[in-house]
């Protein structure tokens, strides 16, 4: 069925914008209570490494959690490599997804990466911490082999978020890959 195109002035405001805090409309769904402290945009630096890489590295990361009033968080993360002086070298990891909350604190996460990796993770959210482990990984035909991941996000203060990522890939067992400490940016601050 064809629908006529209406002449609508652009840009259109979003009729249901995402909220980056629990006190901005729309109100968060009650199931989001265990992760309400994660809402917002976080920035910081971290370090990483893996046996298949030439050397360890330092990176900067920005992570945003938002919601639209339903029982899930929208998740977006991007990272860029830093040189020895802390200056940006080039874009690095990027991913987007959804954190789905269940009544008993269980969580499911769907995370996709432009490198052809899609992860389904499950775990728990409690006491300012989220612990997720791979339930399933789907790979595009040209993606590198990833077998499992584990991600831990911990609120270490009202405006501080610690992130740890373990990885099992390209024939290696699950082991440390990334860690970062992120700070909440001020509401409305450009990323």
PDB file of N, CA and C in Angstrom, residues 1-6:
ATOM      1  N   UNK A   1       0.837  -1.164   0.000  1.00  0.00           N
ATOM      2  CA  UNK A   1       0.000   0.000   0.000  1.00  0.00           C
ATOM      3  C   UNK A   1       0.890   1.238   0.000  1.00  0.00           C
ATOM      4  N   UNK A   2       0.595   2.154  -0.888  1.00  0.00           N
ATOM      5  CA  UNK A   2       1.339   3.406  -0.959  1.00  0.00           C
ATOM      6  C   UNK A   2       0.698   4.451  -0.061  1.00  0.00           C
ATOM      7  N   UNK A   3       1.542   5.181   0.604  1.00  0.00           N
ATOM      8  CA  UNK A   3       1.064   6.273   1.448  1.00  0.00           C
ATOM      9  C   UNK A   3       1.569   7.578   0.854  1.00  0.00           C
ATOM     10  N   UNK A   4       0.707   8.569   0.780  1.00  0.00           N
ATOM     11  CA  UNK A   4       1.165   9.832   0.197  1.00  0.00           C
ATOM     12  C   UNK A   4       2.210  10.488   1.103  1.00  0.00           C
ATOM     13  N   UNK A   5       3.166  11.134   0.477  1.00  0.00           N
ATOM     14  CA  UNK A   5       4.172  11.875   1.220  1.00  0.00           C
ATOM     15  C   UNK A   5       3.573  13.222   1.571  1.00  0.00           C
ATOM     16  N   UNK A   6       3.631  13.547   2.826  1.00  0.00           N
ATOM     17  CA  UNK A   6       3.083  14.824   3.271  1.00  0.00           C
ATOM     18  C   UNK A   6       4.183  15.864   3.304  1.00  0.00           C
TER      19      UNK A   6
END
